[in-house]
Amino acid sequence: MTVLFFLLALLATLLALHPFFTYPLSLQLVALLHGRKSLDLTGNSPTSATVMISARNEAAIIAEKLRSVQAAIRNVETTQVEVLLFADGCTDATVQIAQDVIGARNVIDGGVTAKGKTDAMNALASRATGDVLVLTDANSIWDPKALANLLENFRDDSVGVVLGSSVVETTTGSQNGLSALLAGYWRIEENLRALETDVGSTIGGDGALYGVRASLWPYPESDIIDDFFVPMSVLLSGNRVIFSPTAIIHEASVTSLKDEGPRKYRIAARALRAHRALRGKFDRLNWMHRYMYVSHKVLKWMLGFNCLLAVVFAVIALSLGGYGLQAAAGFAVLTTLLLMGALRPDWQPAGKAFSAFISILQVSRGALFGLRGGSIAKWTPPVSDRRIPR
């Protein structure tokens, strides 16, 4: 029995670690054996594009955001670009500031009752005139070449979605275990997207910046997360979803677990809602993309459950093997580290551990909520990631 529980603990541990270690190694091996899938950029650039922004009480950052978009548009040579903003439940000066920068005709005032980001994006998509829809979060600041580099990839007719690259930053006074953890996690995530692009298509997306051909916009329901559902819908339609490391935006890291915890819960719940909406279509994916979907998405949603099983099976195995005292000591050390992280989030070793624990816990809660049929359409944007570093 001891060996059985040890093997079960090992299996749960491997499943928990797979998305971060063995999965990227497997992608590198596939690229080495079969070669990297290149782009055919001999086609024409898109004739037109529409930048779409949903903003809710973003008065502090929206002017800088829109000016960064305007600066990026000036570096686009052959594509006509319009900018549309949906003010979703704004009770501050967001509407007036946006109108001053991009003009009143480009701003849709949705009133003081929030409709949710997905509904806002659907409203913008129905009004957009561009061949490519470029979605971007209100708090991300564009690199001057971000738009030109994003649109360049649409010269390849097989490409349906292009994901931008986020540089997550913190101000000097706001660095803590959570911000350090998120910055490291995001580097892993972008590395995965680059590797996935090398072997076919990347899985999922990021709302900070991505472009999609307007003809492929699927009009997701209000409780479905667009930056996961839209790229997956496009992939399931037979088009490529790729990552562009040169389409760069800058965004501040969340630095408060009061923001990050609910955010993780919401994203997981909405992602599982998207999974439920798409699950009847997954047989359209080839074996490689099915493997990528399970590795990159499903096992991450199940991370907390696999971690819990690994700990439980390990404790049982150690107890049956006569090492119960050592198991108790290890649990005490882990508990102490988490308590220190809760009390001192600025001390990064403990702060990272506690932040990881809370993040995994909230993802697990959100995944359970989503699996049970729960849905979330509206939310309040985080506050602690609205400080763009300078």
C-alpha positions as a Python dict, from the first residue, in 0.01 Angstrom:
ca = {
    (1, 'M'): (0, 0, 0),
    (2, 'T'): (286, 237, 76),
    (3, 'V'): (422, 198, -277),
    (4, 'L'): (76, 251, -426),
    (5, 'F'): (19, 579, -242),
    (6, 'F'): (372, 691, -324),
    (7, 'L'): (305, 627, -694),
    (8, 'L'): (-28, 812, -672),
    (9, 'A'): (147, 1107, -508),
    (10, 'L'): (412, 1102, -781),
    (11, 'L'): (146, 1093, -1055),
    (12, 'A'): (-47, 1386, -905),
    (13, 'T'): (279, 1581, -871),
    (14, 'L'): (374, 1517, -1233),
    (15, 'L'): (28, 1630, -1351),
    (16, 'A'): (62, 1948, -1144),
    (17, 'L'): (409, 2024, -1281),
    (18, 'H'): (345, 1921, -1642),
    (19, 'P'): (213, 2258, -1773),
    (20, 'F'): (524, 2435, -1646),
    (21, 'F'): (804, 2185, -1709),
    (22, 'T'): (745, 1872, -1917),
    (23, 'Y'): (492, 2039, -2148),
    (24, 'P'): (729, 2311, -2279),
    (25, 'L'): (1002, 2048, -2314),
    (26, 'S'): (768, 1834, -2522),
    (27, 'L'): (690, 2130, -2750),
    (28, 'Q'): (1060, 2192, -2803),
    (29, 'L'): (1102, 1825, -2896),
    (30, 'V'): (815, 1839, -3147),
    (31, 'A'): (960, 2153, -3307),
    (32, 'L'): (1302, 1986, -3326),
    (33, 'L'): (1165, 1668, -3487),
    (34, 'H'): (910, 1823, -3724),
    (35, 'G'): (1044, 2174, -3776),
    (36, 'R'): (889, 2508, -3690),
    (37, 'K'): (576, 2621, -3873),
    (38, 'S'): (663, 2948, -4043),
    (39, 'L'): (438, 3228, -4170),
    (40, 'D'): (379, 3321, -4533),
    (41, 'L'): (398, 3700, -4528),
    (42, 'T'): (384, 3749, -4905),
    (43, 'G'): (17, 3847, -4896),
    (44, 'N'): (-133, 4193, -4855),
    (45, 'S'): (-171, 4381, -4529),
    (46, 'P'): (-527, 4427, -4400),
    (47, 'T'): (-702, 4717, -4572),
    (48, 'S'): (-855, 4839, -4246),
    (49, 'A'): (-858, 4770, -3874),
    (50, 'T'): (-1063, 4875, -3572),
    (51, 'V'): (-909, 4911, -3227),
    (52, 'M'): (-1172, 4824, -2964),
    (53, 'I'): (-1149, 4922, -2597),
    (54, 'S'): (-1391, 4854, -2313),
    (55, 'A'): (-1338, 5095, -2024),
    (56, 'R'): (-1497, 5115, -1681),
    (57, 'N'): (-1397, 5409, -1461),
    (58, 'E'): (-1053, 5443, -1621),
    (59, 'A'): (-1021, 5822, -1595),
    (60, 'A'): (-675, 5795, -1437),
    (61, 'I'): (-519, 5607, -1730),
    (62, 'I'): (-745, 5634, -2036),
    (63, 'A'): (-585, 5947, -2188),
    (64, 'E'): (-238, 5792, -2178),
    (65, 'K'): (-379, 5467, -2315),
    (66, 'L'): (-548, 5634, -2610),
    (67, 'R'): (-245, 5848, -2690),
    (68, 'S'): (-27, 5538, -2697),
    (69, 'V'): (-275, 5384, -2945),
    (70, 'Q'): (-267, 5698, -3159),
    (71, 'A'): (114, 5693, -3158),
    (72, 'A'): (109, 5329, -3271),
    (73, 'I'): (-140, 5407, -3549),
    (74, 'R'): (101, 5665, -3692),
    (75, 'N'): (348, 5381, -3754),
    (76, 'V'): (97, 5184, -3963),
    (77, 'E'): (153, 5262, -4330),
    (78, 'T'): (-102, 5078, -4544),
    (79, 'T'): (-394, 5003, -4312),
    (80, 'Q'): (-669, 5250, -4224),
    (81, 'V'): (-732, 5235, -3849),
    (82, 'E'): (-1026, 5356, -3642),
    (83, 'V'): (-1047, 5358, -3262),
    (84, 'L'): (-1371, 5279, -3077),
    (85, 'L'): (-1424, 5288, -2701),
    (86, 'F'): (-1722, 5154, -2504),
    (87, 'A'): (-1767, 5325, -2167),
    (88, 'D'): (-1915, 5045, -1958),
    (89, 'G'): (-2083, 5166, -1640),
    (90, 'C'): (-1855, 5467, -1602),
    (91, 'T'): (-1934, 5706, -1318),
    (92, 'D'): (-1612, 5910, -1346),
    (93, 'A'): (-1471, 6130, -1625),
    (94, 'T'): (-1376, 5843, -1857),
    (95, 'V'): (-1630, 5938, -2125),
    (96, 'Q'): (-1532, 6305, -2142),
    (97, 'I'): (-1159, 6231, -2145),
    (98, 'A'): (-1197, 5971, -2420),
    (99, 'Q'): (-1411, 6207, -2628),
    (100, 'D'): (-1147, 6478, -2594),
    (101, 'V'): (-876, 6242, -2725),
    (102, 'I'): (-1048, 6038, -2999),
    (103, 'G'): (-1369, 6235, -3064),
    (104, 'A'): (-1727, 6193, -2946),
    (105, 'R'): (-1832, 5983, -3247),
    (106, 'N'): (-1579, 5715, -3150),
    (107, 'V'): (-1702, 5679, -2792),
    (108, 'I'): (-2011, 5475, -2702),
    (109, 'D'): (-2152, 5571, -2364),
    (110, 'G'): (-2314, 5257, -2224),
    (111, 'G'): (-2461, 5443, -1928),
    (112, 'V'): (-2389, 5402, -1557),
    (113, 'T'): (-2508, 5039, -1541),
    (114, 'A'): (-2224, 4806, -1640),
    (115, 'K'): (-2300, 4547, -1907),
    (116, 'G'): (-1974, 4353, -1879),
    (117, 'K'): (-1668, 4347, -2103),
    (118, 'T'): (-1792, 4077, -2340),
    (119, 'D'): (-2117, 4259, -2417),
    (120, 'A'): (-1917, 4579, -2462),
    (121, 'M'): (-1685, 4412, -2713),
    (122, 'N'): (-1980, 4262, -2901),
    (123, 'A'): (-2132, 4610, -2928),
    (124, 'L'): (-1806, 4749, -3061),
    (125, 'A'): (-1763, 4459, -3305),
    (126, 'S'): (-2111, 4522, -3450),
    (127, 'R'): (-2017, 4886, -3514),
    (128, 'A'): (-1659, 4830, -3631),
    (129, 'T'): (-1569, 4881, -3998),
    (130, 'G'): (-1224, 4722, -3993),
    (131, 'D'): (-1122, 4397, -4159),
    (132, 'V'): (-929, 4318, -3840),
    (133, 'L'): (-1058, 4381, -3488),
    (134, 'V'): (-784, 4472, -3240),
    (135, 'L'): (-893, 4425, -2879),
    (136, 'T'): (-700, 4582, -2595),
    (137, 'D'): (-744, 4644, -2223),
    (138, 'A'): (-788, 4999, -2100),
    (139, 'N'): (-489, 4983, -1866),
    (140, 'S'): (-225, 4855, -2112),
    (141, 'I'): (7, 5105, -2281),
    (142, 'W'): (117, 5027, -2636),
    (143, 'D'): (468, 5022, -2772),
    (144, 'P'): (488, 5255, -3078),
    (145, 'K'): (537, 4957, -3312),
    (146, 'A'): (283, 4728, -3145),
    (147, 'L'): (3, 4771, -3397),
    (148, 'A'): (221, 4757, -3708),
    (149, 'N'): (389, 4439, -3585),
    (150, 'L'): (54, 4283, -3493),
    (151, 'L'): (-110, 4358, -3831),
    (152, 'E'): (194, 4235, -4026),
    (153, 'N'): (107, 3877, -3931),
    (154, 'F'): (-230, 3899, -4107),
    (155, 'R'): (-47, 3894, -4440),
    (156, 'D'): (-67, 3517, -4393),
    (157, 'D'): (-419, 3417, -4497),
    (158, 'S'): (-416, 3115, -4264),
    (159, 'V'): (-383, 3337, -3956),
    (160, 'G'): (-711, 3420, -3783),
    (161, 'V'): (-588, 3558, -3449),
    (162, 'V'): (-263, 3726, -3344),
    (163, 'L'): (-178, 3763, -2974),
    (164, 'G'): (37, 4050, -2854),
    (165, 'S'): (312, 4035, -2593),
    (166, 'S'): (263, 4185, -2246),
    (167, 'V'): (551, 4331, -2047),
    (168, 'V'): (434, 4319, -1685),
    (169, 'E'): (599, 4586, -1472),
    (170, 'T'): (592, 4716, -1117),
    (171, 'T'): (691, 5050, -970),
    (172, 'T'): (981, 5052, -726),
    (173, 'G'): (753, 5090, -425),
    (174, 'S'): (502, 4824, -529),
    (175, 'Q'): (721, 4515, -566),
    (176, 'N'): (612, 4227, -344),
    (177, 'G'): (574, 3852, -355),
    (178, 'L'): (257, 3870, -566),
    (179, 'S'): (395, 4105, -830),
    (180, 'A'): (716, 3900, -853),
    (181, 'L'): (513, 3579, -886),
    (182, 'L'): (292, 3725, -1161),
    (183, 'A'): (587, 3863, -1356),
    (184, 'G'): (756, 3521, -1347),
    (185, 'Y'): (435, 3340, -1437),
    (186, 'W'): (378, 3569, -1732),
    (187, 'R'): (726, 3497, -1868),
    (188, 'I'): (641, 3125, -1856),
    (189, 'E'): (306, 3188, -2026),
    (190, 'E'): (456, 3387, -2312),
    (191, 'N'): (728, 3128, -2361),
    (192, 'L'): (454, 2864, -2396),
    (193, 'R'): (270, 3072, -2654),
    (194, 'A'): (586, 3113, -2858),
    (195, 'L'): (655, 2738, -2846),
    (196, 'E'): (295, 2654, -2936),
    (197, 'T'): (310, 2892, -3232),
    (198, 'D'): (623, 2714, -3352),
    (199, 'V'): (436, 2383, -3379),
    (200, 'G'): (95, 2511, -3495),
    (201, 'S'): (-134, 2740, -3296),
    (202, 'T'): (-125, 2875, -2945),
    (203, 'I'): (-408, 2797, -2703),
    (204, 'G'): (-619, 3078, -2559),
    (205, 'G'): (-527, 3444, -2547),
    (206, 'D'): (-484, 3760, -2342),
    (207, 'G'): (-718, 4057, -2350),
    (208, 'A'): (-434, 4306, -2310),
    (209, 'L'): (-380, 4294, -2688),
    (210, 'Y'): (-496, 4061, -2962),
    (211, 'G'): (-625, 4092, -3317),
    (212, 'V'): (-887, 3879, -3493),
    (213, 'R'): (-1026, 3889, -3846),
    (214, 'A'): (-1365, 4060, -3824),
    (215, 'S'): (-1528, 3785, -4031),
    (216, 'L'): (-1434, 3533, -3759),
    (217, 'W'): (-1568, 3724, -3456),
    (218, 'P'): (-1802, 3471, -3286),
    (219, 'Y'): (-2010, 3711, -3071),
    (220, 'P'): (-1964, 3524, -2739),
    (221, 'E'): (-2237, 3532, -2475),
    (222, 'S'): (-2202, 3784, -2195),
    (223, 'D'): (-2075, 3535, -1933),
    (224, 'I'): (-1802, 3394, -2161),
    (225, 'I'): (-1446, 3527, -2142),
    (226, 'D'): (-1365, 3669, -2485),
    (227, 'D'): (-986, 3637, -2483),
    (228, 'F'): (-1014, 3259, -2438),
    (229, 'F'): (-1334, 3188, -2632),
    (230, 'V'): (-1250, 3395, -2941),
    (231, 'P'): (-904, 3243, -3014),
    (232, 'M'): (-1036, 2892, -2945),
    (233, 'S'): (-1336, 2948, -3175),
    (234, 'V'): (-1102, 3068, -3449),
    (235, 'L'): (-873, 2767, -3399),
    (236, 'L'): (-1173, 2534, -3416),
    (237, 'S'): (-1276, 2700, -3743),
    (238, 'G'): (-947, 2588, -3900),
    (239, 'N'): (-745, 2910, -3876),
    (240, 'R'): (-413, 2961, -3699),
    (241, 'V'): (-381, 3144, -3368),
    (242, 'I'): (-28, 3279, -3327),
    (243, 'F'): (179, 3477, -3078),
    (244, 'S'): (371, 3787, -3191),
    (245, 'P'): (656, 3873, -2950),
    (246, 'T'): (713, 4209, -3122),
    (247, 'A'): (356, 4340, -3074),
    (248, 'I'): (442, 4472, -2729),
    (249, 'I'): (229, 4643, -2468),
    (250, 'H'): (317, 4745, -2113),
    (251, 'E'): (92, 4689, -1813),
    (252, 'A'): (132, 4723, -1440),
    (253, 'S'): (125, 4413, -1225),
    (254, 'V'): (-152, 4351, -977),
    (255, 'T'): (5, 4397, -634),
    (256, 'S'): (-287, 4317, -402),
    (257, 'L'): (-436, 3975, -334),
    (258, 'K'): (-766, 4156, -274),
    (259, 'D'): (-756, 4223, -650),
    (260, 'E'): (-582, 3908, -769),
    (261, 'G'): (-789, 3655, -575),
    (262, 'P'): (-1127, 3756, -720),
    (263, 'R'): (-964, 3802, -1059),
    (264, 'K'): (-834, 3444, -1062),
    (265, 'Y'): (-1174, 3316, -947),
    (266, 'R'): (-1355, 3512, -1219),
    (267, 'I'): (-1118, 3411, -1500),
    (268, 'A'): (-1137, 3042, -1409),
    (269, 'A'): (-1516, 3045, -1383),
    (270, 'R'): (-1557, 3226, -1716),
    (271, 'A'): (-1299, 3002, -1883),
    (272, 'L'): (-1489, 2691, -1773),
    (273, 'R'): (-1806, 2852, -1907),
    (274, 'A'): (-1627, 2894, -2242),
    (275, 'H'): (-1511, 2532, -2222),
    (276, 'R'): (-1870, 2416, -2175),
    (277, 'A'): (-1978, 2621, -2478),
    (278, 'L'): (-1704, 2475, -2699),
    (279, 'R'): (-1671, 2117, -2577),
    (280, 'G'): (-1888, 1970, -2852),
    (281, 'K'): (-1643, 2101, -3112),
    (282, 'F'): (-1312, 1973, -2975),
    (283, 'D'): (-1318, 1671, -3205),
    (284, 'R'): (-1224, 1916, -3483),
    (285, 'L'): (-879, 1959, -3331),
    (286, 'N'): (-593, 1735, -3438),
    (287, 'W'): (-420, 1522, -3176),
    (288, 'M'): (-144, 1779, -3123),
    (289, 'H'): (-379, 2065, -3046),
    (290, 'R'): (-587, 1842, -2818),
    (291, 'Y'): (-271, 1759, -2625),
    (292, 'M'): (-186, 2131, -2610),
    (293, 'Y'): (-533, 2221, -2488),
    (294, 'V'): (-524, 1965, -2207),
    (295, 'S'): (-168, 2058, -2109),
    (296, 'H'): (-198, 2437, -2128),
    (297, 'K'): (-555, 2485, -2007),
    (298, 'V'): (-724, 2184, -1848),
    (299, 'L'): (-433, 2083, -1624),
    (300, 'K'): (-387, 2446, -1512),
    (301, 'W'): (-753, 2463, -1412),
    (302, 'M'): (-702, 2136, -1222),
    (303, 'L'): (-370, 2246, -1064),
    (304, 'G'): (-513, 2295, -716),
    (305, 'F'): (-682, 1956, -713),
    (306, 'N'): (-365, 1780, -828),
    (307, 'C'): (-160, 1963, -563),
    (308, 'L'): (-408, 1859, -294),
    (309, 'L'): (-403, 1497, -409),
    (310, 'A'): (-22, 1497, -417),
    (311, 'V'): (-5, 1620, -57),
    (312, 'V'): (-271, 1380, 69),
    (313, 'F'): (-119, 1076, -103),
    (314, 'A'): (231, 1173, 10),
    (315, 'V'): (122, 1209, 373),
    (316, 'I'): (-52, 870, 361),
    (317, 'A'): (253, 707, 201),
    (318, 'L'): (492, 856, 458),
    (319, 'S'): (264, 761, 748),
    (320, 'L'): (229, 402, 626),
    (321, 'G'): (606, 387, 579),
    (322, 'G'): (675, 496, 935),
    (323, 'Y'): (765, 855, 851),
    (324, 'G'): (461, 1026, 1001),
    (325, 'L'): (675, 1257, 1216),
    (326, 'Q'): (869, 1376, 912),
    (327, 'A'): (542, 1435, 725),
    (328, 'A'): (411, 1643, 1016),
    (329, 'A'): (736, 1842, 1027),
    (330, 'G'): (718, 1914, 656),
    (331, 'F'): (357, 2028, 686),
    (332, 'A'): (454, 2257, 976),
    (333, 'V'): (735, 2415, 773),
    (334, 'L'): (500, 2477, 480),
    (335, 'T'): (233, 2625, 707),
    (336, 'T'): (489, 2855, 870),
    (337, 'L'): (609, 2975, 529),
    (338, 'L'): (253, 3056, 421),
    (339, 'L'): (182, 3242, 746),
    (340, 'M'): (498, 3447, 702),
    (341, 'G'): (391, 3528, 348),
    (342, 'A'): (51, 3645, 471),
    (343, 'L'): (212, 3868, 732),
    (344, 'R'): (506, 3989, 520),
    (345, 'P'): (405, 3992, 151),
    (346, 'D'): (703, 4219, 75),
    (347, 'W'): (943, 3935, 168),
    (348, 'Q'): (945, 3765, -169),
    (349, 'P'): (1021, 3398, -83),
    (350, 'A'): (731, 3376, 161),
    (351, 'G'): (524, 3632, -26),
    (352, 'K'): (550, 3429, -348),
    (353, 'A'): (453, 3109, -168),
    (354, 'F'): (148, 3264, -5),
    (355, 'S'): (44, 3441, -327),
    (356, 'A'): (77, 3116, -521),
    (357, 'F'): (-133, 2935, -259),
    (358, 'I'): (-413, 3195, -274),
    (359, 'S'): (-402, 3209, -654),
    (360, 'I'): (-425, 2831, -690),
    (361, 'L'): (-704, 2820, -431),
    (362, 'Q'): (-906, 3085, -615),
    (363, 'V'): (-854, 2919, -954),
    (364, 'S'): (-977, 2592, -803),
    (365, 'R'): (-1284, 2764, -657),
    (366, 'G'): (-1358, 2932, -988),
    (367, 'A'): (-1311, 2607, -1180),
    (368, 'L'): (-1553, 2427, -947),
    (369, 'F'): (-1804, 2709, -986),
    (370, 'G'): (-1771, 2692, -1363),
    (371, 'L'): (-1792, 2314, -1376),
    (372, 'R'): (-2115, 2329, -1176),
    (373, 'G'): (-2267, 2562, -1435),
    (374, 'G'): (-2196, 2895, -1265),
    (375, 'S'): (-2143, 3210, -1470),
    (376, 'I'): (-2009, 3563, -1418),
    (377, 'A'): (-2084, 3843, -1665),
    (378, 'K'): (-1994, 4162, -1474),
    (379, 'W'): (-1714, 4261, -1240),
    (380, 'T'): (-1517, 4556, -1110),
    (381, 'P'): (-1171, 4596, -1269),
    (382, 'P'): (-873, 4559, -1033),
    (383, 'V'): (-734, 4879, -886),
    (384, 'S'): (-375, 4787, -806),
    (385, 'D'): (-278, 4723, -1172),
    (386, 'R'): (-383, 5069, -1290),
    (387, 'R'): (-48, 5228, -1202),
    (388, 'I'): (149, 5222, -1526),
    (389, 'P'): (523, 5251, -1440),
    (390, 'R'): (734, 5532, -1573),
}
